[in-house]
Short mmCIF file of N, CA and C in Angstrom, two decimals:
data_model
loop_
_atom_site.label_atom_id
_atom_site.label_comp_id
_atom_site.label_asym_id
_atom_site.label_seq_id
_atom_site.Cartn_x
_atom_site.Cartn_y
_atom_site.Cartn_z
N LEU A 1 38.33 -44.59 -9.78
CA LEU A 1 36.93 -44.96 -9.86
C LEU A 1 36.22 -44.21 -10.99
N LEU A 2 36.52 -42.93 -11.15
CA LEU A 2 35.87 -42.17 -12.21
C LEU A 2 36.24 -42.71 -13.59
N ALA A 3 37.46 -43.16 -13.74
CA ALA A 3 37.89 -43.72 -15.02
C ALA A 3 37.09 -44.98 -15.34
N GLN A 4 36.87 -45.81 -14.34
CA GLN A 4 36.08 -47.04 -14.54
C GLN A 4 34.64 -46.70 -14.90
N LEU A 5 34.08 -45.73 -14.21
CA LEU A 5 32.71 -45.32 -14.50
C LEU A 5 32.59 -44.71 -15.89
N ASP A 6 33.62 -43.97 -16.29
CA ASP A 6 33.61 -43.36 -17.62
C ASP A 6 33.58 -44.43 -18.70
N GLU A 7 34.28 -45.52 -18.48
CA GLU A 7 34.28 -46.63 -19.44
C GLU A 7 32.91 -47.30 -19.51
N GLN A 8 32.16 -47.30 -18.40
CA GLN A 8 30.88 -47.98 -18.34
C GLN A 8 29.68 -47.05 -18.59
N LYS A 9 29.94 -45.80 -18.91
CA LYS A 9 28.87 -44.81 -19.01
C LYS A 9 27.83 -45.14 -20.07
N ASP A 10 28.23 -45.83 -21.13
CA ASP A 10 27.27 -46.15 -22.18
C ASP A 10 26.27 -47.22 -21.74
N ASP A 11 26.62 -47.99 -20.70
CA ASP A 11 25.75 -49.05 -20.21
C ASP A 11 24.73 -48.54 -19.19
N VAL A 12 24.91 -47.34 -18.68
CA VAL A 12 24.04 -46.78 -17.65
C VAL A 12 23.02 -45.86 -18.31
N GLU A 13 21.75 -46.05 -17.97
CA GLU A 13 20.69 -45.24 -18.56
C GLU A 13 20.28 -44.07 -17.68
N GLN A 14 20.75 -44.00 -16.45
CA GLN A 14 20.39 -42.93 -15.52
C GLN A 14 21.52 -41.92 -15.42
N ASN A 15 21.14 -40.67 -15.19
CA ASN A 15 22.14 -39.62 -14.98
C ASN A 15 22.53 -39.59 -13.52
N ILE A 16 23.81 -39.56 -13.26
CA ILE A 16 24.33 -39.48 -11.90
C ILE A 16 25.06 -38.14 -11.79
N PRO A 17 24.68 -37.31 -10.84
CA PRO A 17 25.35 -36.01 -10.70
C PRO A 17 26.85 -36.17 -10.46
N LYS A 18 27.62 -35.31 -11.09
CA LYS A 18 29.08 -35.37 -10.95
C LYS A 18 29.51 -35.19 -9.50
N ASP A 19 28.77 -34.39 -8.74
CA ASP A 19 29.11 -34.20 -7.32
C ASP A 19 29.08 -35.53 -6.57
N VAL A 20 28.11 -36.35 -6.89
CA VAL A 20 28.00 -37.66 -6.23
C VAL A 20 29.21 -38.51 -6.58
N LEU A 21 29.58 -38.50 -7.85
CA LEU A 21 30.74 -39.28 -8.27
C LEU A 21 32.02 -38.76 -7.64
N ASP A 22 32.13 -37.43 -7.54
CA ASP A 22 33.30 -36.84 -6.88
C ASP A 22 33.37 -37.27 -5.42
N ASP A 23 32.22 -37.26 -4.74
CA ASP A 23 32.19 -37.68 -3.33
C ASP A 23 32.65 -39.13 -3.19
N ILE A 24 32.14 -39.98 -4.04
CA ILE A 24 32.53 -41.39 -3.98
C ILE A 24 34.02 -41.54 -4.27
N ASP A 25 34.50 -40.80 -5.27
CA ASP A 25 35.91 -40.87 -5.63
C ASP A 25 36.81 -40.39 -4.50
N ASN A 26 36.32 -39.46 -3.69
CA ASN A 26 37.10 -38.91 -2.57
C ASN A 26 36.78 -39.60 -1.25
N ASN A 27 36.18 -40.78 -1.34
CA ASN A 27 35.84 -41.59 -0.15
C ASN A 27 34.93 -40.86 0.83
N ARG A 28 33.99 -40.05 0.29
CA ARG A 28 33.00 -39.37 1.13
C ARG A 28 31.64 -39.98 0.86
N ASN A 29 30.82 -39.96 1.87
CA ASN A 29 29.46 -40.48 1.75
C ASN A 29 28.61 -39.46 0.98
N PRO A 30 28.08 -39.81 -0.18
CA PRO A 30 27.29 -38.84 -0.95
C PRO A 30 25.99 -38.43 -0.24
N ASN A 31 25.51 -39.26 0.69
CA ASN A 31 24.30 -38.89 1.43
C ASN A 31 24.54 -37.67 2.31
N ARG A 32 25.75 -37.53 2.84
CA ARG A 32 26.06 -36.35 3.66
C ARG A 32 26.02 -35.09 2.82
N SER A 33 26.55 -35.17 1.61
CA SER A 33 26.52 -34.00 0.73
C SER A 33 25.10 -33.65 0.35
N ALA A 34 24.31 -34.68 0.08
CA ALA A 34 22.90 -34.43 -0.28
C ALA A 34 22.16 -33.79 0.89
N LYS A 35 22.41 -34.28 2.09
CA LYS A 35 21.76 -33.72 3.27
C LYS A 35 22.17 -32.26 3.45
N ALA A 36 23.45 -31.97 3.25
CA ALA A 36 23.93 -30.59 3.38
C ALA A 36 23.27 -29.69 2.33
N ARG A 37 23.12 -30.19 1.10
CA ARG A 37 22.47 -29.41 0.05
C ARG A 37 21.01 -29.13 0.39
N VAL A 38 20.32 -30.15 0.92
CA VAL A 38 18.91 -29.97 1.29
C VAL A 38 18.80 -28.94 2.41
N GLU A 39 19.67 -29.04 3.41
CA GLU A 39 19.63 -28.08 4.52
C GLU A 39 19.95 -26.67 4.03
N ASN A 40 20.92 -26.55 3.14
CA ASN A 40 21.28 -25.24 2.59
C ASN A 40 20.12 -24.65 1.80
N THR A 41 19.45 -25.50 1.03
CA THR A 41 18.29 -25.05 0.26
C THR A 41 17.17 -24.58 1.18
N ALA A 42 16.96 -25.29 2.28
CA ALA A 42 15.92 -24.89 3.25
C ALA A 42 16.24 -23.53 3.86
N VAL A 43 17.49 -23.30 4.18
CA VAL A 43 17.90 -22.01 4.75
C VAL A 43 17.68 -20.89 3.73
N GLN A 44 18.08 -21.14 2.48
CA GLN A 44 17.89 -20.14 1.44
C GLN A 44 16.40 -19.87 1.21
N ASN A 45 15.59 -20.93 1.26
CA ASN A 45 14.15 -20.79 1.09
C ASN A 45 13.56 -19.92 2.19
N GLN A 46 13.98 -20.13 3.43
CA GLN A 46 13.49 -19.31 4.54
C GLN A 46 13.89 -17.85 4.36
N PHE A 47 15.11 -17.63 3.88
CA PHE A 47 15.58 -16.26 3.66
C PHE A 47 14.74 -15.56 2.59
N VAL A 48 14.49 -16.25 1.47
CA VAL A 48 13.69 -15.67 0.40
C VAL A 48 12.25 -15.44 0.87
N HIS A 49 11.72 -16.38 1.64
CA HIS A 49 10.37 -16.22 2.17
C HIS A 49 10.28 -14.97 3.05
N SER A 50 11.29 -14.76 3.89
CA SER A 50 11.26 -13.57 4.76
C SER A 50 11.37 -12.30 3.93
N GLN A 51 12.13 -12.34 2.84
CA GLN A 51 12.20 -11.17 1.96
C GLN A 51 10.85 -10.88 1.31
N LEU A 52 10.15 -11.93 0.88
CA LEU A 52 8.83 -11.74 0.29
C LEU A 52 7.84 -11.15 1.30
N LEU A 53 7.90 -11.64 2.53
CA LEU A 53 7.03 -11.09 3.57
C LEU A 53 7.34 -9.62 3.82
N ALA A 54 8.62 -9.27 3.80
CA ALA A 54 9.02 -7.87 4.00
C ALA A 54 8.49 -6.99 2.87
N VAL A 55 8.57 -7.48 1.64
CA VAL A 55 8.05 -6.71 0.50
C VAL A 55 6.54 -6.55 0.61
N GLN A 56 5.83 -7.60 1.00
CA GLN A 56 4.39 -7.51 1.15
C GLN A 56 4.01 -6.53 2.25
N SER A 57 4.76 -6.55 3.35
CA SER A 57 4.50 -5.61 4.43
C SER A 57 4.74 -4.18 3.97
N TYR A 58 5.84 -3.98 3.23
CA TYR A 58 6.15 -2.65 2.70
C TYR A 58 5.04 -2.18 1.77
N ARG A 59 4.54 -3.07 0.93
CA ARG A 59 3.46 -2.70 0.02
C ARG A 59 2.23 -2.25 0.80
N GLY A 60 1.93 -2.94 1.89
CA GLY A 60 0.78 -2.56 2.71
C GLY A 60 0.95 -1.17 3.30
N PHE A 61 2.15 -0.92 3.87
CA PHE A 61 2.42 0.41 4.44
C PHE A 61 2.39 1.48 3.35
N LEU A 62 2.94 1.16 2.19
CA LEU A 62 2.96 2.12 1.09
C LEU A 62 1.54 2.45 0.63
N ARG A 63 0.71 1.42 0.50
CA ARG A 63 -0.66 1.64 0.08
C ARG A 63 -1.39 2.52 1.09
N GLU A 64 -1.23 2.21 2.38
CA GLU A 64 -1.90 3.01 3.41
C GLU A 64 -1.46 4.46 3.34
N ALA A 65 -0.16 4.69 3.17
CA ALA A 65 0.35 6.06 3.10
C ALA A 65 -0.15 6.78 1.85
N LEU A 66 -0.20 6.06 0.73
CA LEU A 66 -0.69 6.68 -0.50
C LEU A 66 -2.17 7.03 -0.40
N VAL A 67 -2.96 6.13 0.16
CA VAL A 67 -4.40 6.39 0.31
C VAL A 67 -4.62 7.55 1.28
N GLU A 68 -3.82 7.61 2.33
CA GLU A 68 -3.97 8.69 3.31
C GLU A 68 -3.61 10.04 2.69
N ASN A 69 -2.55 10.09 1.90
CA ASN A 69 -2.09 11.35 1.33
C ASN A 69 -2.71 11.68 -0.02
N PHE A 70 -3.17 10.66 -0.73
CA PHE A 70 -3.79 10.86 -2.03
C PHE A 70 -5.09 10.04 -2.10
N PRO A 71 -6.13 10.46 -1.39
CA PRO A 71 -7.36 9.67 -1.31
C PRO A 71 -8.02 9.42 -2.67
N ASP A 72 -7.82 10.31 -3.63
CA ASP A 72 -8.41 10.11 -4.95
C ASP A 72 -7.80 8.92 -5.68
N MET A 73 -6.63 8.49 -5.25
CA MET A 73 -5.96 7.36 -5.90
C MET A 73 -6.40 6.01 -5.32
N ALA A 74 -7.18 6.01 -4.26
CA ALA A 74 -7.56 4.77 -3.57
C ALA A 74 -8.15 3.72 -4.51
N PRO A 75 -9.02 4.08 -5.45
CA PRO A 75 -9.56 3.04 -6.34
C PRO A 75 -8.49 2.39 -7.23
N PHE A 76 -7.42 3.11 -7.45
CA PHE A 76 -6.36 2.59 -8.32
C PHE A 76 -5.30 1.82 -7.54
N LEU A 77 -5.42 1.81 -6.23
CA LEU A 77 -4.49 1.09 -5.37
C LEU A 77 -5.19 -0.10 -4.74
N ASP A 78 -5.84 -0.86 -5.57
CA ASP A 78 -6.58 -2.04 -5.13
C ASP A 78 -5.65 -2.99 -4.39
N GLU A 79 -6.04 -3.38 -3.18
CA GLU A 79 -5.20 -4.26 -2.36
C GLU A 79 -4.95 -5.60 -3.04
N THR A 80 -5.92 -6.11 -3.77
CA THR A 80 -5.73 -7.42 -4.39
C THR A 80 -4.67 -7.37 -5.48
N ARG A 81 -4.49 -6.23 -6.10
CA ARG A 81 -3.42 -6.11 -7.10
C ARG A 81 -2.06 -6.06 -6.44
N MET A 82 -1.99 -5.53 -5.24
CA MET A 82 -0.71 -5.32 -4.59
C MET A 82 -0.29 -6.48 -3.69
N ASP A 83 -1.14 -7.47 -3.51
CA ASP A 83 -0.83 -8.57 -2.60
C ASP A 83 -0.45 -9.81 -3.40
N LEU A 84 0.83 -10.17 -3.39
CA LEU A 84 1.30 -11.33 -4.13
C LEU A 84 0.74 -12.63 -3.58
N ALA A 85 0.51 -12.70 -2.28
CA ALA A 85 0.05 -13.93 -1.67
C ALA A 85 -1.32 -14.33 -2.21
N LYS A 86 -2.16 -13.37 -2.52
CA LYS A 86 -3.49 -13.66 -3.03
C LYS A 86 -3.46 -14.17 -4.46
N HIS A 87 -2.32 -14.02 -5.12
CA HIS A 87 -2.19 -14.44 -6.51
C HIS A 87 -1.23 -15.61 -6.64
N GLY A 88 -1.01 -16.34 -5.58
CA GLY A 88 -0.16 -17.51 -5.63
C GLY A 88 1.29 -17.18 -5.95
N GLY A 89 1.73 -15.97 -5.64
CA GLY A 89 3.10 -15.60 -5.89
C GLY A 89 3.35 -15.11 -7.30
N ASP A 90 2.30 -15.10 -8.15
CA ASP A 90 2.47 -14.63 -9.51
C ASP A 90 2.64 -13.12 -9.51
N VAL A 91 3.38 -12.66 -10.48
CA VAL A 91 3.56 -11.22 -10.63
C VAL A 91 2.28 -10.66 -11.23
N VAL A 92 1.76 -9.65 -10.61
CA VAL A 92 0.53 -9.03 -11.08
C VAL A 92 0.89 -7.72 -11.76
N ARG A 93 0.43 -7.57 -12.99
CA ARG A 93 0.75 -6.38 -13.75
C ARG A 93 -0.14 -5.24 -13.27
N MET A 94 0.49 -4.16 -12.85
CA MET A 94 -0.26 -3.00 -12.40
C MET A 94 -0.40 -2.04 -13.59
N HIS A 95 -1.59 -1.52 -13.77
CA HIS A 95 -1.83 -0.63 -14.89
C HIS A 95 -1.29 0.75 -14.58
N SER A 96 -0.71 1.37 -15.57
CA SER A 96 -0.22 2.73 -15.39
C SER A 96 -1.35 3.71 -15.68
N HIS A 97 -1.14 4.97 -15.35
CA HIS A 97 -2.18 5.97 -15.60
C HIS A 97 -2.39 6.19 -17.09
N PHE A 98 -1.45 5.77 -17.93
CA PHE A 98 -1.60 5.94 -19.37
C PHE A 98 -2.62 4.94 -19.94
N GLU A 99 -2.82 3.81 -19.25
CA GLU A 99 -3.71 2.78 -19.74
C GLU A 99 -5.13 2.93 -19.20
N SER A 100 -5.32 3.70 -18.16
CA SER A 100 -6.62 3.82 -17.52
C SER A 100 -7.27 5.14 -17.87
N PRO A 101 -8.35 5.12 -18.68
CA PRO A 101 -8.97 6.38 -19.10
C PRO A 101 -9.70 7.10 -17.96
N THR A 102 -9.96 6.41 -16.83
CA THR A 102 -10.69 7.04 -15.75
C THR A 102 -9.78 7.56 -14.65
N HIS A 103 -8.47 7.55 -14.89
CA HIS A 103 -7.54 8.03 -13.87
C HIS A 103 -7.70 9.52 -13.66
N PRO A 104 -7.84 9.96 -12.40
CA PRO A 104 -8.06 11.40 -12.15
C PRO A 104 -6.76 12.20 -12.24
N LEU A 105 -6.53 12.78 -13.40
CA LEU A 105 -5.32 13.62 -13.58
C LEU A 105 -5.66 15.07 -13.44
#
């Protein structure tokens, strides 16, 4: 089947994933493979989401501990800078003490 499709490839304008062609060539239903890929992606997504939540929780605990032990640093530990969820998941650049002229050294 792959040989026949290879001969006809110039007539087809759409890209067909090789996995789909392999499934068809091996007499497997490509919908099952697609369903398995979607389910696997969902599981991986949940795992990554839980990791992000763990990092955000750690950041909260870290901020609380830093503010408690170093109260003068509280203005530089702005919660909005440390919370990824408030920034749509974008990485927020945190300023170092070298960039801030008002840092209490």
